Amino acid sequence: MLIKSRKNWQLSENEATPLSTYKTRRDVLRTMGIGAVASVGITSAGVASGLLGLGEARAESLSYIKSAYDPNEAQTSHNAVTGYNNYYEFGTGKEDPAKYAHALTTDPWVVEVAGEVKHTGSYSIEDLIRPHQLEERIYRMRCVEAWSMVIPWLGVPLADIIKRLEPTSRAKYVMFHTAVRHGEMPGIGRPVLSWPYVEGLRMDEAMNPLTLLSTGLYGEDLLPQNGAPIRLVVPWKYGFKGVKSIVKISFVEEQPQTSWEKSASDEYGFFANVNPQVSHPRWSQASERRIGEFRRRPTLMYNGYGEEVAHLYSGMDLAKYY
Ligand SMILES: Nc1nc2c(c(=O)[nH]1)N[C@H]1C(S)=C(S)[C@@H](COP(=O)(O)O)O[C@H]1N2
Ligand SMILES: [Mo]
């Protein structure tokens, strides 16, 4: 099958970019030594493609829509979102991913769809994402290490893609694999986790409207340290469920064993729902440090998304199914 380049759709833009986002983009451009963007009237896609030197003008610059998902909390700075990361394939230091992940080849990129699903096969990112409208979702992200961020993601509801792929009735879970690239990922030489990084969701969790397959943030394509070209975002779960740089999506009958469960099943469970009442064996989950803030803040049940997701777990003992 022809693996198309991602270039046609990768610059998404919203004509009604809010000033806050716009300022951030301008700050980014300034940091890159590109100077101030003249005015909001210029379409940023045009400006960006010219100034960033990403190539020829595009016939179509796809737009993303704003969504209602916005916690109305200060967004974490672009610097922190792209400079303070967990991506152990590139090292366990928070700055390692930003330092090393640029070596990751993300174009072309193939995602294999396998298992209990009608449309198995190899998909380019374009094949997977293009039929859908990119939207912006501003979500809280709570790492299991008790820090958090607010991130403006761009992506597509995973449910829309799953519906198109048509899982069979035997598909009870969705399983995701991160790429394994010897030579590009300095962290995989050490058995910190079992590679590939594997994550999974129960089918109803995967179909929940909050669950996002993300290809961008802050109005631009994902950088490799954030899981380019495509990663999962599940805002009511600890950040480690958000598997990066996905190369395989499988539909399976049995609950998959995740990399974190394999490494320490008493510390990291399959569900990993944010829960201030269930401590990690080595620290409390009752509060968190929002990156960029000084004081700790209380952690919210389901990271504040209980209205949308609590029903998925009714009757379950959350201390047991952590
Ligand atoms: N493949 C892979 N995915 C990963 C990780 C990782 O080490 N490898 N770390 C996870 C953890 S612990 C967190 S908190 C988030 C961090 O996402 P961010 O760096 O984009 O903020 O990615 C998750 N996805
Ligand atoms: Mo995390």
Coordinates of N, CA, C and O and ligand atoms in Angstrom, one line a residue, residues 81 84-89 141-145 147 149 151 153 178-179 193 195 197 217 225-227 231 238-245 260, ligand 1:
V81 N 5.5 21.7 28.4 CA 4.9 20.6 27.8 C 5.8 19.8 26.9 O 5.8 18.6 26.8
Y84 N 9.6 18.9 29.5 CA 9.6 18.1 30.8 C 8.7 16.9 30.5 O 7.5 17.0 30.5
N85 N 9.3 15.8 30.1 CA 8.5 14.7 29.6 C 8.9 13.3 30.2 O 10.0 13.2 30.7
N86 N 8.0 12.4 30.1 CA 8.3 11.0 30.4 C 8.2 10.3 29.1 O 7.1 10.2 28.4
Y87 N 9.3 9.7 28.6 CA 9.4 8.9 27.4 C 10.6 8.1 27.6 O 11.7 8.4 27.1
Y88 N 10.5 7.0 28.3 CA 11.6 6.2 28.8 C 12.4 5.6 27.7 O 13.6 5.3 27.9
E89 N 11.9 5.4 26.5 CA 12.7 4.9 25.4 C 13.8 5.9 25.1 O 14.8 5.5 24.4
M141 N -3.6 16.8 32.6 CA -2.9 15.5 32.6 C -2.3 15.3 33.9 O -1.5 16.2 34.4
R142 N -2.6 14.2 34.6 CA -2.1 13.9 35.9 C -1.1 12.7 35.8 O -1.6 11.6 35.5
C143 N 0.2 13.0 36.0 CA 1.1 11.9 36.0 C 1.0 11.1 37.4 O 0.7 11.7 38.4
V144 N 1.3 9.8 37.3 CA 1.2 9.0 38.5 C 2.3 9.5 39.5 O 2.2 9.2 40.7
E145 N 3.3 10.2 39.1 CA 4.3 10.8 40.0 C 3.8 12.0 40.7 O 4.7 12.7 41.4
W147 N 2.6 15.0 39.6 CA 2.6 16.3 39.0 C 1.6 16.4 37.9 O 1.1 15.3 37.4
M149 N -0.3 18.8 34.4 CA -0.3 19.9 33.4 C -1.6 20.1 32.9 O -2.5 19.3 33.1
I151 N -3.0 20.7 29.0 CA -2.4 20.7 27.6 C -3.5 20.8 26.6 O -4.5 20.1 26.6
W153 N -4.5 19.7 23.4 CA -4.2 18.7 22.4 C -4.9 18.9 21.1 O -6.0 19.5 21.1
T178 N 4.0 1.0 21.3 CA 4.9 2.1 20.9 C 6.0 1.5 20.0 O 6.3 0.3 20.1
A179 N 6.5 2.3 19.1 CA 7.6 1.8 18.2 C 8.8 1.4 19.1 O 9.0 1.9 20.2
L193 N 11.8 -0.8 31.4 CA 10.5 -1.4 31.2 C 10.7 -2.5 30.1 O 11.7 -2.6 29.5
W195 N 10.1 -3.6 26.5 CA 9.8 -2.9 25.2 C 9.2 -4.0 24.3 O 9.6 -5.1 24.3
Y197 N 6.7 -0.6 24.7 CA 5.8 0.0 25.6 C 4.4 -0.4 25.2 O 4.0 -0.1 24.1
L217 N -0.4 19.4 19.5 CA -0.7 20.2 20.6 C -0.3 21.6 20.4 O 0.6 21.9 19.5
Q225 N 9.1 14.1 21.4 CA 9.1 13.9 22.8 C 7.7 13.8 23.4 O 7.5 13.2 24.5
N226 N 6.7 14.3 22.7 CA 5.3 14.1 23.1 C 4.6 12.9 22.5 O 3.4 12.7 22.7
G227 N 5.4 12.2 21.7 CA 4.8 11.0 21.1 C 4.4 11.0 19.7 O 3.5 10.3 19.2
R231 N -0.3 9.6 19.4 CA -0.3 9.0 20.8 C -1.7 9.1 21.3 O -2.6 9.8 20.8
Y238 N -4.1 8.1 34.9 CA -2.7 8.6 35.0 C -2.0 8.6 33.7 O -2.3 7.8 32.8
G239 N -1.1 9.5 33.6 CA -0.4 9.8 32.3 C 0.2 8.7 31.6 O 0.3 8.6 30.3
F240 N 0.6 7.6 32.3 CA 1.3 6.5 31.7 C 0.4 5.7 30.8 O 0.9 5.0 29.9
K241 N -1.0 5.9 30.9 CA -1.8 5.2 29.9 C -1.7 5.9 28.5 O -2.1 5.3 27.5
G242 N -1.2 7.1 28.5 CA -1.1 7.8 27.2 C 0.1 7.4 26.4 O 1.1 8.1 26.2
V243 N 0.0 6.2 25.8 CA 1.1 5.5 25.1 C 1.5 6.4 23.8 O 0.6 6.9 23.1
K244 N 2.8 6.6 23.7 CA 3.3 7.5 22.6 C 3.7 6.7 21.3 O 3.9 5.5 21.4
S245 N 3.8 7.5 20.3 CA 4.4 7.0 19.0 C 3.9 5.6 18.7 O 4.6 4.6 18.6
W260 N 3.8 -1.4 32.4 CA 3.9 -0.9 33.8 C 3.4 -2.0 34.7 O 4.0 -2.1 35.8
Ligands
LIG1 N1 6.1 4.9 24.9 C1 5.9 5.6 26.0 N2 4.8 6.2 26.2 C2 4.6 7.0 27.4 C3 5.7 7.0 28.4 C4 6.9 6.3 28.1 O1 7.9 6.3 28.9 N3 7.0 5.6 26.9 N4 5.5 7.7 29.5 C5 4.1 7.9 30.0 C6 4.0 8.8 31.1 S1 4.5 8.2 32.6 C7 3.4 10.1 31.0 S2 3.1 11.0 32.4 C8 3.1 10.6 29.7 C9 3.8 12.0 29.5 O2 3.4 12.6 28.3 P1 4.0 14.0 27.8 O3 5.5 13.8 28.0 O4 3.6 14.2 26.4 O5 3.5 15.0 28.8 O6 3.5 9.8 28.6 C10 3.2 8.4 28.8 N5 3.5 7.7 27.6

